Short mmCIF file of C-alpha atoms in Angstrom, two decimals:
data_model
loop_
_atom_site.label_atom_id
_atom_site.label_comp_id
_atom_site.label_asym_id
_atom_site.label_seq_id
_atom_site.Cartn_x
_atom_site.Cartn_y
_atom_site.Cartn_z
CA MET A 1 249.78 79.36 14.37
CA SER A 2 252.73 82.19 14.59
CA LEU A 3 254.82 84.24 17.30
CA HIS A 4 254.11 87.44 17.63
CA LEU A 5 256.61 89.53 19.60
CA ILE A 6 255.95 93.06 19.63
CA GLY A 7 259.04 95.01 21.55
CA GLY A 8 257.35 97.78 23.47
CA GLY A 9 255.62 100.78 23.29
CA ALA A 10 252.18 99.97 22.22
CA THR A 11 250.20 100.16 24.28
CA THR A 12 246.91 102.33 22.90
CA VAL A 13 244.16 102.47 20.42
CA ALA A 14 245.57 103.27 17.91
CA ASP A 15 248.02 100.54 18.53
CA ALA A 16 245.74 97.95 17.89
CA PRO A 17 245.94 96.91 14.50
CA LEU A 18 249.73 95.37 15.44
CA HIS A 19 247.95 92.95 17.70
CA ALA A 20 245.43 91.67 15.07
CA PRO A 21 246.87 89.22 13.90
CA PHE A 22 247.97 87.50 17.12
CA VAL A 23 243.79 87.74 17.47
CA ALA A 24 243.12 86.13 14.13
CA GLU A 25 245.29 83.80 15.52
CA ALA A 26 243.42 82.72 18.67
CA VAL A 27 240.21 83.29 16.02
CA GLN A 28 241.13 81.08 14.04
CA ARG A 29 242.27 78.34 16.44
CA ALA A 30 238.93 78.17 18.49
CA GLY A 31 236.75 77.43 15.26
CA HIS A 32 238.97 75.08 14.93
CA ALA A 33 237.91 73.28 18.66
CA GLY A 34 234.83 73.84 18.21
CA ARG A 35 234.07 77.65 20.31
CA ALA A 36 232.06 80.30 19.09
CA ARG A 37 235.10 82.92 21.10
CA PRO A 38 238.50 82.04 21.36
CA ARG A 39 239.40 82.16 25.34
CA ILE A 40 243.02 84.36 25.50
CA ALA A 41 245.01 84.82 28.68
CA VAL A 42 246.59 87.79 29.00
CA ILE A 43 249.36 87.76 31.40
CA SER A 44 250.97 90.37 33.42
CA LEU A 45 253.94 90.42 35.59
CA HIS A 46 254.56 93.87 35.37
CA PRO A 47 254.56 95.89 39.31
CA GLU A 48 251.98 97.02 37.84
CA ALA A 49 250.27 93.41 36.97
CA ALA A 50 246.94 94.71 37.94
CA GLU A 51 246.37 97.50 36.04
CA LYS A 52 248.77 96.23 33.00
CA ALA A 53 246.47 93.20 32.70
CA VAL A 54 243.49 94.65 32.09
CA ALA A 55 245.22 97.37 29.78
CA LEU A 56 246.88 94.68 26.89
CA GLY A 57 242.90 92.20 27.94
CA GLU A 58 241.79 95.94 26.51
CA LEU A 59 243.62 96.50 22.55
CA LEU A 60 244.12 93.03 22.37
CA THR A 61 239.80 93.05 23.14
CA GLU A 62 240.29 96.48 20.21
CA ALA A 63 242.12 94.01 18.21
CA ALA A 64 239.75 91.71 17.53
CA SER A 65 237.19 95.29 15.58
CA GLY A 66 234.12 93.79 17.02
CA ALA A 67 233.97 89.88 17.34
CA ALA A 68 232.90 88.40 19.96
CA ILE A 69 236.91 87.61 22.29
CA GLU A 70 236.98 86.01 26.59
CA VAL A 71 240.45 87.60 28.06
CA HIS A 72 241.42 85.50 31.08
CA LEU A 73 243.87 87.06 32.90
CA THR A 74 245.85 86.88 35.03
CA ALA A 75 248.28 89.07 37.87
CA GLY A 76 251.36 88.15 38.46
CA ARG A 77 252.57 88.39 42.19
CA PRO A 78 256.48 88.83 42.90
CA GLY A 79 257.54 85.75 44.50
CA GLU A 80 254.45 83.56 43.34
CA PRO A 81 254.75 82.15 39.86
CA ILE A 82 252.87 81.75 37.21
CA GLY A 83 250.01 78.39 37.48
CA LEU A 84 249.56 76.24 34.53
CA ASP A 85 245.63 77.60 35.62
CA ALA A 86 246.24 81.07 33.85
CA ILE A 87 246.40 79.29 31.00
CA ALA A 88 244.26 76.14 30.91
CA ASP A 89 242.19 75.36 27.53
CA VAL A 90 242.58 78.28 25.53
CA ASP A 91 243.03 79.91 22.12
CA GLY A 92 246.40 82.00 22.43
CA ILE A 93 248.62 83.28 25.16
CA ALA A 94 249.84 87.24 25.71
CA VAL A 95 253.08 87.77 27.87
CA GLY A 96 253.19 91.92 29.40
CA GLY A 97 256.35 93.41 29.54
CA GLY A 98 257.98 94.48 32.73
CA VAL A 99 261.02 93.18 34.37
CA VAL A 100 262.47 90.33 32.55
CA GLU A 101 263.84 89.02 36.04
CA ASP A 102 260.72 89.31 37.42
CA VAL A 103 258.65 87.98 34.26
CA ARG A 104 260.64 84.87 33.37
CA ALA A 105 260.54 83.50 36.53
CA GLY A 106 256.96 84.28 37.07
CA LEU A 107 256.08 81.76 34.00
CA GLU A 108 259.35 79.31 34.08
CA PRO A 109 257.61 76.78 36.24
CA VAL A 110 254.66 76.14 33.20
CA PHE A 111 257.23 77.26 30.61
CA GLY A 112 256.96 73.48 28.90
CA GLU A 113 252.87 73.76 29.09
CA VAL A 114 253.57 76.82 26.42
CA ARG A 115 255.97 75.19 24.94
CA ARG A 116 253.09 71.70 24.25
CA LEU A 117 250.41 74.73 23.70
CA VAL A 118 252.34 76.77 20.26
CA ALA A 119 253.35 73.53 19.54
CA ASP A 120 249.62 72.72 19.12
CA GLY A 121 248.36 75.44 17.42
CA VAL A 122 247.98 77.92 20.81
CA PRO A 123 249.42 81.21 18.49
CA TYR A 124 252.07 83.61 21.66
CA LEU A 125 252.38 87.06 21.54
CA GLY A 126 254.90 88.49 23.36
CA VAL A 127 254.97 92.01 24.38
CA SER A 128 258.52 93.27 25.68
CA ALA A 129 259.82 91.20 27.55
CA GLY A 130 256.86 88.74 27.13
CA ALA A 131 258.96 88.78 23.48
CA MET A 132 261.86 88.72 25.11
CA ILE A 133 261.49 85.76 27.45
CA ALA A 134 259.95 83.71 23.74
CA ALA A 135 263.97 83.05 23.26
CA GLU A 136 265.99 79.66 24.11
CA GLY A 137 268.18 82.24 25.64
CA SER A 138 267.12 84.95 26.62
CA LEU A 139 268.65 88.43 27.70
CA GLY A 140 269.17 89.69 31.04
CA GLY A 141 268.32 93.98 32.04
CA GLY A 142 272.41 94.19 32.21
CA SER A 143 274.26 96.71 30.24
CA ARG A 144 277.82 95.85 31.09
CA ILE A 145 279.23 92.01 29.99
CA GLY A 146 283.29 92.20 31.44
CA ASP A 147 281.98 95.13 33.51
CA VAL A 148 282.59 97.16 30.20
CA VAL A 149 279.49 99.59 30.20
CA VAL A 150 277.04 97.58 26.45
CA SER A 151 274.14 100.23 27.10
CA PRO A 152 273.51 103.39 28.29
CA GLU A 153 273.31 104.02 32.58
CA GLU A 154 272.89 106.49 34.16
CA PRO A 155 274.70 108.64 35.76
CA GLY A 156 276.63 107.80 38.90
CA GLU A 157 275.01 104.31 38.29
CA PRO A 158 276.78 101.39 37.44
CA GLY A 159 274.88 98.81 35.67
CA ASP A 160 274.74 95.38 36.63
CA GLU A 161 276.17 92.16 34.56
CA LEU A 162 274.13 91.12 31.70
CA GLU A 163 273.33 87.40 32.35
CA ILE A 164 271.16 84.63 30.17
CA GLU A 165 269.13 82.89 31.53
CA ALA A 166 266.84 79.66 30.10
CA GLY A 167 264.36 82.07 28.07
CA ILE A 168 260.99 79.87 27.20
CA GLY A 169 262.46 78.69 23.83
CA LEU A 170 260.48 78.91 20.80
CA VAL A 171 263.12 80.25 18.66
CA ASP A 172 266.88 79.88 19.31
CA VAL A 173 267.65 82.69 18.74
CA ALA A 174 268.01 86.62 21.91
CA ILE A 175 265.49 89.00 21.66
CA GLU A 176 266.20 92.40 21.99
CA VAL A 177 263.41 94.73 22.60
CA HIS A 178 263.09 98.82 22.42
CA VAL A 179 266.08 98.88 20.69
CA VAL A 180 266.59 102.10 18.75
CA GLN A 181 264.37 104.54 21.81
CA ARG A 182 266.96 103.19 24.55
CA GLY A 183 270.00 102.44 22.68
CA MET A 184 270.01 98.80 22.39
CA LEU A 185 271.79 97.75 19.60
CA SER A 186 275.31 97.88 20.95
CA ARG A 187 274.27 95.54 23.90
CA MET A 188 272.91 92.84 21.60
CA VAL A 189 275.88 93.68 19.34
CA ALA A 190 278.46 93.17 22.34
CA ALA A 191 276.61 90.49 23.59
CA VAL A 192 277.08 88.36 20.39
CA GLU A 193 281.11 89.49 19.74
CA SER A 194 281.36 87.83 23.07
CA GLY A 195 279.30 84.87 22.71
CA LEU A 196 277.36 85.30 25.47
CA ILE A 197 274.80 84.27 22.36
CA ALA A 198 275.16 82.47 18.91
CA GLY A 199 273.01 85.64 17.53
CA GLY A 200 270.14 88.02 18.02
CA LEU A 201 267.22 89.83 16.61
CA GLY A 202 265.70 93.32 18.13
CA ILE A 203 262.78 94.58 17.83
CA ASP A 204 262.18 98.69 17.98
CA GLU A 205 259.08 99.47 19.92
CA ARG A 206 255.50 99.74 18.15
CA THR A 207 257.13 97.37 16.01
CA ALA A 208 256.63 93.42 15.30
CA LEU A 209 258.10 90.41 14.67
CA ILE A 210 256.13 87.66 13.27
CA VAL A 211 258.00 84.11 13.30
CA GLY A 212 255.11 81.78 11.36
CA GLU A 213 255.28 79.64 9.01
CA GLY A 214 255.96 81.43 6.32
CA GLY A 215 259.68 83.14 8.01
CA LEU A 216 259.17 86.25 9.92
CA ARG A 217 257.54 89.47 8.60
CA VAL A 218 256.82 92.89 10.50
CA GLU A 219 254.57 94.79 10.83
CA GLY A 220 254.96 98.26 13.17
CA ALA A 221 256.78 101.15 12.46
CA GLY A 222 260.49 100.52 13.44
CA SER A 223 262.71 97.80 12.60
CA VAL A 224 263.38 94.72 13.34
CA TRP A 225 267.74 94.91 14.45
CA ARG A 226 268.81 91.12 12.87
CA VAL A 227 272.62 90.53 15.00
CA LEU A 228 274.65 87.23 13.57
CA PRO A 229 278.57 86.29 14.05
CA THR A 230 281.19 86.38 11.47
CA GLU A 231 285.05 86.32 10.95
CA GLY A 232 286.14 88.77 13.03
CA GLY A 233 282.78 90.56 14.01
CA VAL A 234 279.59 90.57 13.52
CA LEU A 235 276.61 91.46 10.55
CA VAL A 236 274.17 93.94 11.20
CA SER A 237 271.06 94.44 8.93
CA THR A 238 267.67 95.36 9.20
CA ILE A 239 264.60 93.10 8.68
CA GLY A 240 261.74 96.12 7.53
CA VAL A 241 258.51 96.43 6.88
#
């Protein structure tokens, strides 16, 4: 089974095809377990968690193309970590976006169980912040490194220092999202050059990076940006559709 990491922005019915490979893997996983209807955990830790959980559940249902699926919605609250019941006996795990620090903190108590389930063949879908926390080292929301601005800031509002926190550990390089749309490539380049991260993959909006046994695959409208350290600097390349 695979990791399906979406760089954000894919929120309409027209975006259902980006989510379809994840749903198809959940259906396959349910079949192996003897269930006719896959049970998919949908977790939101967004400031509007209840609304966003419902919207992601509806998008996954649309992506099923008529196949019957069961979505188990969990809307997290600030300061209240997600419990194991949110991901118990599921055939897929989908984590939506929000403030990356809040999403990471809310899911941290179940990181180990998520890793176990994915290792056991349960596919993982991360959207925006849900994709960022899939990494071993999760980028935070800061826009400065050593007080130097490395990504866009609001005029007159100095940003925070970029920090790296422990993520789920499903991939060994950092994940960036909203890359082209929010000018985040410079932040990833600076993070690699400074040694904060060993390498990174940045995903444009309405674009999915699928990490499976066959390697990396890109679906959708944009690109995935790969940033790696080289002697004297960094190497930037793209992985296209």
